Short mmCIF file of N, CA and C in Angstrom, two decimals:
data_model
loop_
_atom_site.label_atom_id
_atom_site.label_comp_id
_atom_site.label_asym_id
_atom_site.label_seq_id
_atom_site.Cartn_x
_atom_site.Cartn_y
_atom_site.Cartn_z
N MET Z 1 -30.24 180.96 5.41
CA MET Z 1 -30.62 179.88 6.22
C MET Z 1 -32.01 180.20 6.84
N SER Z 2 -32.80 179.23 7.01
CA SER Z 2 -34.03 179.49 7.71
C SER Z 2 -34.38 178.22 8.68
N ALA Z 3 -35.10 178.60 9.68
CA ALA Z 3 -35.47 177.60 10.65
C ALA Z 3 -36.99 177.44 10.73
N TYR Z 4 -37.47 176.30 10.76
CA TYR Z 4 -38.90 176.01 10.93
C TYR Z 4 -39.15 174.79 11.60
N GLU Z 5 -40.32 174.65 12.15
CA GLU Z 5 -40.80 173.41 12.79
C GLU Z 5 -41.32 172.50 11.67
N ALA Z 6 -40.99 171.25 11.78
CA ALA Z 6 -41.57 170.23 10.90
C ALA Z 6 -42.89 169.70 11.51
N TYR Z 7 -43.97 169.62 10.73
CA TYR Z 7 -45.19 169.15 11.25
C TYR Z 7 -45.55 167.77 10.78
N GLY Z 8 -46.17 166.99 11.62
CA GLY Z 8 -46.58 165.64 11.24
C GLY Z 8 -47.68 165.15 12.24
N ARG Z 9 -48.07 163.87 11.92
CA ARG Z 9 -49.06 163.25 12.72
C ARG Z 9 -48.53 161.83 13.15
N ALA Z 10 -49.02 161.39 14.30
CA ALA Z 10 -48.68 160.04 14.77
C ALA Z 10 -49.76 159.57 15.65
N PHE Z 11 -49.95 158.25 15.77
CA PHE Z 11 -50.96 157.70 16.63
C PHE Z 11 -50.53 157.94 18.11
N HIS Z 12 -51.56 158.29 18.90
CA HIS Z 12 -51.20 158.47 20.29
C HIS Z 12 -50.73 157.12 20.84
N ASN Z 13 -49.91 157.11 21.85
CA ASN Z 13 -49.25 155.97 22.45
C ASN Z 13 -48.44 155.20 21.42
N ALA Z 14 -48.02 155.85 20.39
CA ALA Z 14 -47.15 155.17 19.36
C ALA Z 14 -45.87 156.02 19.24
N SER Z 15 -44.99 155.43 18.45
CA SER Z 15 -43.73 156.11 18.21
C SER Z 15 -43.80 156.97 16.90
N ALA Z 16 -42.77 157.57 16.48
CA ALA Z 16 -42.70 158.31 15.28
C ALA Z 16 -41.19 158.32 14.84
N THR Z 17 -41.00 158.29 13.54
CA THR Z 17 -39.70 158.49 12.99
C THR Z 17 -39.56 159.94 12.54
N LEU Z 18 -38.62 160.64 13.11
CA LEU Z 18 -38.42 162.03 12.83
C LEU Z 18 -37.19 162.22 11.91
N LEU Z 19 -37.41 162.93 10.74
CA LEU Z 19 -36.40 163.12 9.77
C LEU Z 19 -36.23 164.61 9.48
N ALA Z 20 -34.97 165.04 9.23
CA ALA Z 20 -34.75 166.40 8.90
C ALA Z 20 -33.42 166.52 8.15
N ARG Z 21 -33.22 167.65 7.50
CA ARG Z 21 -32.02 167.97 6.93
C ARG Z 21 -31.46 169.17 7.62
N VAL Z 22 -30.34 169.00 8.38
CA VAL Z 22 -29.90 169.95 9.36
C VAL Z 22 -28.61 170.53 8.85
N VAL Z 23 -28.43 171.87 8.97
CA VAL Z 23 -27.16 172.59 8.66
C VAL Z 23 -26.73 173.33 9.90
N ASP Z 24 -25.51 173.70 9.81
CA ASP Z 24 -24.96 174.55 10.96
C ASP Z 24 -25.22 175.97 10.64
N TYR Z 25 -24.61 176.86 11.45
CA TYR Z 25 -24.93 178.31 11.33
C TYR Z 25 -24.20 178.89 10.08
N ASP Z 26 -23.34 178.11 9.46
CA ASP Z 26 -22.66 178.54 8.22
C ASP Z 26 -23.40 177.92 7.02
N GLY Z 27 -24.46 177.19 7.21
CA GLY Z 27 -25.18 176.56 6.14
C GLY Z 27 -24.61 175.32 5.58
N THR Z 28 -23.72 174.72 6.31
CA THR Z 28 -23.09 173.44 5.90
C THR Z 28 -23.87 172.25 6.57
N TYR Z 29 -24.13 171.23 5.85
CA TYR Z 29 -24.73 170.01 6.45
C TYR Z 29 -23.93 169.54 7.57
N ILE Z 30 -24.57 169.28 8.71
CA ILE Z 30 -23.82 168.73 9.83
C ILE Z 30 -23.48 167.29 9.60
N THR Z 31 -22.43 166.83 10.31
CA THR Z 31 -22.02 165.49 10.27
C THR Z 31 -21.80 164.98 11.72
N GLN Z 32 -21.58 163.75 11.93
CA GLN Z 32 -21.35 163.20 13.33
C GLN Z 32 -20.12 163.90 13.95
N SER Z 33 -19.18 164.13 13.18
CA SER Z 33 -17.95 164.72 13.79
C SER Z 33 -18.09 166.15 14.25
N ASP Z 34 -19.17 166.81 13.81
CA ASP Z 34 -19.47 168.18 14.20
C ASP Z 34 -20.15 168.31 15.57
N ILE Z 35 -20.88 167.19 15.92
CA ILE Z 35 -21.72 167.29 17.15
C ILE Z 35 -21.16 166.48 18.26
N SER Z 36 -21.01 167.12 19.45
CA SER Z 36 -20.44 166.49 20.60
C SER Z 36 -21.51 165.72 21.40
N SER Z 37 -22.76 166.22 21.47
CA SER Z 37 -23.87 165.62 22.19
C SER Z 37 -25.23 166.07 21.69
N ALA Z 38 -26.26 165.23 21.97
CA ALA Z 38 -27.53 165.56 21.54
C ALA Z 38 -28.56 165.02 22.55
N SER Z 39 -29.63 165.83 22.69
CA SER Z 39 -30.73 165.39 23.61
C SER Z 39 -32.04 165.82 23.04
N TYR Z 40 -33.12 165.35 23.58
CA TYR Z 40 -34.44 165.87 23.17
C TYR Z 40 -35.46 165.86 24.35
N THR Z 41 -36.38 166.75 24.20
CA THR Z 41 -37.54 166.81 25.18
C THR Z 41 -38.86 166.86 24.35
N ILE Z 42 -39.84 166.16 24.85
CA ILE Z 42 -41.21 166.30 24.26
C ILE Z 42 -42.02 167.08 25.26
N THR Z 43 -42.78 168.05 24.75
CA THR Z 43 -43.74 168.73 25.62
C THR Z 43 -45.14 168.77 24.90
N GLU Z 44 -46.22 168.84 25.69
CA GLU Z 44 -47.47 169.13 25.00
C GLU Z 44 -47.53 170.60 24.70
N VAL Z 45 -48.09 170.92 23.55
CA VAL Z 45 -48.17 172.34 23.13
C VAL Z 45 -49.48 172.94 23.68
N ASN Z 46 -49.33 174.06 24.47
CA ASN Z 46 -50.46 174.80 24.96
C ASN Z 46 -51.31 175.42 23.87
N SER Z 47 -52.53 175.73 24.12
CA SER Z 47 -53.38 176.40 23.20
C SER Z 47 -52.79 177.73 22.64
N ASP Z 48 -51.95 178.36 23.42
CA ASP Z 48 -51.29 179.60 22.90
C ASP Z 48 -50.04 179.35 22.14
N GLY Z 49 -49.67 178.06 21.93
CA GLY Z 49 -48.46 177.75 21.25
C GLY Z 49 -47.26 177.59 21.92
N THR Z 50 -47.34 177.79 23.32
CA THR Z 50 -46.09 177.70 24.14
C THR Z 50 -46.00 176.22 24.55
N ASP Z 51 -44.73 175.87 25.10
CA ASP Z 51 -44.59 174.57 25.61
C ASP Z 51 -45.19 174.37 26.95
N GLY Z 52 -45.85 173.21 27.16
CA GLY Z 52 -46.37 172.83 28.45
C GLY Z 52 -45.34 172.02 29.16
N ASP Z 53 -45.80 171.19 30.09
CA ASP Z 53 -44.86 170.32 30.85
C ASP Z 53 -44.28 169.17 29.89
N PRO Z 54 -43.08 168.75 30.34
CA PRO Z 54 -42.53 167.65 29.51
C PRO Z 54 -43.30 166.37 29.69
N VAL Z 55 -43.28 165.55 28.65
CA VAL Z 55 -43.98 164.30 28.72
C VAL Z 55 -43.07 163.33 29.53
N THR Z 56 -43.74 162.60 30.46
CA THR Z 56 -42.97 161.65 31.37
C THR Z 56 -42.10 160.74 30.51
N GLY Z 57 -40.82 160.64 30.94
CA GLY Z 57 -39.86 159.78 30.30
C GLY Z 57 -39.24 160.40 29.05
N HIS Z 58 -39.56 161.57 28.69
CA HIS Z 58 -39.10 162.19 27.45
C HIS Z 58 -38.60 163.69 27.72
N ASN Z 59 -37.96 163.79 28.79
CA ASN Z 59 -37.41 165.11 29.20
C ASN Z 59 -35.92 165.05 29.25
N ASN Z 60 -35.26 165.89 28.33
CA ASN Z 60 -33.78 165.93 28.27
C ASN Z 60 -33.14 164.59 28.17
N VAL Z 61 -33.70 163.78 27.17
CA VAL Z 61 -33.17 162.46 26.93
C VAL Z 61 -32.00 162.48 26.03
N SER Z 62 -30.84 161.93 26.54
CA SER Z 62 -29.60 161.90 25.72
C SER Z 62 -29.73 160.92 24.51
N VAL Z 63 -29.26 161.27 23.36
CA VAL Z 63 -29.33 160.50 22.20
C VAL Z 63 -27.89 160.36 21.70
N PRO Z 64 -27.39 159.12 21.46
CA PRO Z 64 -26.06 159.04 20.83
C PRO Z 64 -26.02 159.73 19.49
N VAL Z 65 -25.07 160.53 19.28
CA VAL Z 65 -24.88 161.18 18.01
C VAL Z 65 -24.86 160.23 16.79
N SER Z 66 -24.18 159.08 17.01
CA SER Z 66 -24.04 158.11 15.94
C SER Z 66 -25.36 157.43 15.58
N ASN Z 67 -26.37 157.57 16.46
CA ASN Z 67 -27.64 157.02 16.15
C ASN Z 67 -28.65 158.10 15.60
N LEU Z 68 -28.10 159.26 15.47
CA LEU Z 68 -29.04 160.47 15.15
C LEU Z 68 -28.64 161.14 13.80
N ILE Z 69 -27.26 161.33 13.60
CA ILE Z 69 -26.75 162.05 12.53
C ILE Z 69 -26.08 161.21 11.46
N TYR Z 70 -26.33 161.44 10.19
CA TYR Z 70 -25.66 160.71 9.08
C TYR Z 70 -24.58 161.64 8.59
N ASP Z 71 -23.52 161.07 8.09
CA ASP Z 71 -22.38 161.86 7.47
C ASP Z 71 -22.63 162.21 6.02
N THR Z 72 -23.57 161.50 5.45
CA THR Z 72 -24.00 161.86 4.07
C THR Z 72 -25.52 161.93 4.01
N LEU Z 73 -26.08 162.64 3.02
CA LEU Z 73 -27.52 162.74 2.95
C LEU Z 73 -28.06 161.45 2.48
N GLN Z 74 -29.18 161.04 3.11
CA GLN Z 74 -29.87 159.81 2.84
C GLN Z 74 -31.13 160.09 1.92
N THR Z 75 -31.27 159.19 0.98
CA THR Z 75 -32.39 159.37 0.07
C THR Z 75 -33.14 158.05 -0.10
N ASP Z 76 -33.63 157.57 0.98
CA ASP Z 76 -34.41 156.31 0.96
C ASP Z 76 -35.92 156.66 0.86
N ASN Z 77 -36.73 155.57 0.94
CA ASN Z 77 -38.19 155.73 0.80
C ASN Z 77 -38.88 156.41 1.99
N THR Z 78 -38.14 156.63 3.09
CA THR Z 78 -38.76 157.35 4.25
C THR Z 78 -38.83 158.82 4.06
N TRP Z 79 -37.90 159.30 3.14
CA TRP Z 79 -37.90 160.83 2.83
C TRP Z 79 -38.59 161.09 1.56
N THR Z 80 -39.66 161.79 1.68
CA THR Z 80 -40.58 162.03 0.50
C THR Z 80 -40.63 163.55 0.17
N ILE Z 81 -39.90 164.34 0.77
CA ILE Z 81 -39.96 165.81 0.57
C ILE Z 81 -39.27 166.26 -0.69
N ASP Z 82 -38.08 165.76 -1.00
CA ASP Z 82 -37.34 166.13 -2.14
C ASP Z 82 -36.42 165.05 -2.52
N ASP Z 83 -35.57 165.28 -3.51
CA ASP Z 83 -34.50 164.30 -3.92
C ASP Z 83 -33.13 164.52 -3.28
N ILE Z 84 -33.10 165.53 -2.37
CA ILE Z 84 -31.81 165.90 -1.76
C ILE Z 84 -31.48 164.93 -0.56
N GLY Z 85 -32.50 164.73 0.26
CA GLY Z 85 -32.32 163.82 1.40
C GLY Z 85 -32.20 164.43 2.79
N TYR Z 86 -31.92 163.57 3.75
CA TYR Z 86 -31.90 163.95 5.18
C TYR Z 86 -30.57 163.52 5.77
N ASN Z 87 -30.18 164.12 6.86
CA ASN Z 87 -28.99 163.71 7.61
C ASN Z 87 -29.27 163.59 9.12
N PHE Z 88 -30.52 163.67 9.53
CA PHE Z 88 -30.97 163.56 10.84
C PHE Z 88 -32.18 162.57 10.84
N ARG Z 89 -32.06 161.53 11.75
CA ARG Z 89 -33.13 160.50 11.85
C ARG Z 89 -33.23 160.04 13.28
N HIS Z 90 -34.37 160.03 13.82
CA HIS Z 90 -34.63 159.50 15.23
C HIS Z 90 -35.96 158.85 15.33
N VAL Z 91 -35.90 157.65 15.80
CA VAL Z 91 -37.16 156.89 16.13
C VAL Z 91 -37.36 157.04 17.58
N LEU Z 92 -38.46 157.60 18.07
CA LEU Z 92 -38.69 157.81 19.46
C LEU Z 92 -38.91 156.49 20.20
N ASP Z 93 -38.24 156.30 21.26
CA ASP Z 93 -38.34 155.04 22.09
C ASP Z 93 -39.57 155.13 23.05
N ILE Z 94 -40.48 154.30 22.75
CA ILE Z 94 -41.73 154.29 23.61
C ILE Z 94 -41.79 153.01 24.47
N SER Z 95 -40.69 152.24 24.67
CA SER Z 95 -40.75 151.01 25.34
C SER Z 95 -41.03 151.19 26.83
N THR Z 96 -40.78 152.40 27.38
CA THR Z 96 -41.14 152.59 28.81
C THR Z 96 -42.25 153.66 28.94
N ASN Z 97 -42.23 154.72 28.19
CA ASN Z 97 -43.26 155.78 28.32
C ASN Z 97 -43.67 156.18 26.93
N PRO Z 98 -45.01 156.36 26.76
CA PRO Z 98 -45.50 156.83 25.39
C PRO Z 98 -45.02 158.27 25.15
N ALA Z 99 -44.72 158.48 23.86
CA ALA Z 99 -44.24 159.87 23.42
C ALA Z 99 -45.40 160.80 23.32
N PHE Z 100 -46.61 160.31 22.92
CA PHE Z 100 -47.78 161.13 22.67
C PHE Z 100 -48.89 160.42 23.38
N PRO Z 101 -49.01 160.68 24.70
CA PRO Z 101 -49.86 159.89 25.51
C PRO Z 101 -51.38 160.20 25.34
N ALA Z 102 -51.78 161.30 24.73
CA ALA Z 102 -53.22 161.63 24.58
C ALA Z 102 -53.59 161.85 23.19
N PRO Z 103 -54.81 161.44 22.82
CA PRO Z 103 -55.15 161.68 21.36
C PRO Z 103 -55.61 163.17 21.18
N ASN Z 104 -55.52 163.62 19.94
CA ASN Z 104 -56.00 164.96 19.49
C ASN Z 104 -55.30 166.12 20.29
N LYS Z 105 -54.02 165.84 20.50
CA LYS Z 105 -53.17 166.88 21.13
C LYS Z 105 -52.02 167.21 20.21
N ARG Z 106 -51.39 168.39 20.44
CA ARG Z 106 -50.16 168.70 19.72
C ARG Z 106 -48.95 168.56 20.74
N TYR Z 107 -47.90 168.04 20.20
CA TYR Z 107 -46.69 167.78 20.97
C TYR Z 107 -45.50 168.42 20.26
N ARG Z 108 -44.58 169.08 20.96
CA ARG Z 108 -43.37 169.61 20.38
C ARG Z 108 -42.20 168.74 20.81
N VAL Z 109 -41.50 168.18 19.84
CA VAL Z 109 -40.27 167.42 20.07
C VAL Z 109 -39.05 168.36 19.78
N THR Z 110 -38.36 168.72 20.79
CA THR Z 110 -37.17 169.66 20.54
C THR Z 110 -35.91 168.96 20.78
N PHE Z 111 -35.11 168.92 19.83
CA PHE Z 111 -33.71 168.29 19.88
C PHE Z 111 -32.75 169.52 20.05
N THR Z 112 -31.84 169.29 20.94
CA THR Z 112 -30.74 170.23 21.14
C THR Z 112 -29.40 169.48 20.77
N LEU Z 113 -28.70 170.00 19.74
CA LEU Z 113 -27.50 169.48 19.28
C LEU Z 113 -26.32 170.39 19.71
N THR Z 114 -25.41 169.86 20.43
CA THR Z 114 -24.34 170.67 20.92
C THR Z 114 -23.10 170.42 20.01
N PRO Z 115 -22.66 171.33 19.28
CA PRO Z 115 -21.50 171.09 18.42
C PRO Z 115 -20.19 171.25 19.23
N TYR Z 116 -19.13 170.71 18.67
CA TYR Z 116 -17.81 170.81 19.29
C TYR Z 116 -17.36 172.26 19.41
N SER Z 117 -17.87 173.11 18.41
CA SER Z 117 -17.53 174.51 18.52
C SER Z 117 -18.71 175.25 17.92
N GLY Z 118 -18.98 176.38 18.37
CA GLY Z 118 -20.09 177.19 17.92
C GLY Z 118 -21.30 177.03 18.74
N GLN Z 119 -22.47 177.65 18.26
CA GLN Z 119 -23.70 177.69 18.97
C GLN Z 119 -24.44 176.32 18.88
N LYS Z 120 -25.30 176.10 19.85
CA LYS Z 120 -26.18 174.88 19.86
C LYS Z 120 -27.14 174.99 18.66
N ILE Z 121 -27.53 173.89 18.16
CA ILE Z 121 -28.45 173.82 17.06
C ILE Z 121 -29.73 173.16 17.60
N VAL Z 122 -30.83 173.83 17.23
CA VAL Z 122 -32.17 173.40 17.71
C VAL Z 122 -32.87 172.82 16.54
N VAL Z 123 -33.49 171.62 16.63
CA VAL Z 123 -34.28 170.98 15.62
C VAL Z 123 -35.62 170.65 16.23
N ARG Z 124 -36.75 171.19 15.63
CA ARG Z 124 -38.01 171.01 16.33
C ARG Z 124 -39.14 170.44 15.36
N PHE Z 125 -39.97 169.62 15.92
CA PHE Z 125 -41.04 168.98 15.25
C PHE Z 125 -42.30 169.21 16.06
N VAL Z 126 -43.47 169.44 15.40
CA VAL Z 126 -44.73 169.40 16.14
C VAL Z 126 -45.56 168.28 15.57
N ILE Z 127 -45.91 167.44 16.42
CA ILE Z 127 -46.72 166.25 16.07
C ILE Z 127 -48.09 166.31 16.69
N THR Z 128 -49.11 166.07 15.85
CA THR Z 128 -50.45 165.96 16.32
C THR Z 128 -50.74 164.52 16.45
N SER Z 129 -51.25 164.20 17.66
CA SER Z 129 -51.60 162.76 17.90
C SER Z 129 -53.00 162.54 17.49
N VAL Z 130 -53.21 161.40 16.93
CA VAL Z 130 -54.56 160.93 16.43
C VAL Z 130 -54.98 159.64 17.05
#
């Protein structure tokens, strides 16, 4: 098993659809029944690669597991990486606060998935705003 950040681009002041294929620490694809809670935080990435301050309105935001995790792998037109598919999908809500408020900046979106048993699972994306 390996962990890595997914990289992408989004317009500043716009939303983004974040997709991933997530496994637990045993290498099994996670399902809704595995995860008790989920939340995310967006931070601006400092020049040294560390996290800066959280973006207003996007700090430790709770996400309903049923809106985030699929019980089967999805292979629709939004997933272009391979033919296997994804089981994690989130569209950032920008109705109150922008997710990527400044152009030409890097932002880290960190999801923390808390399973019913075992260790927390971290899913991270780095988005460059344009």
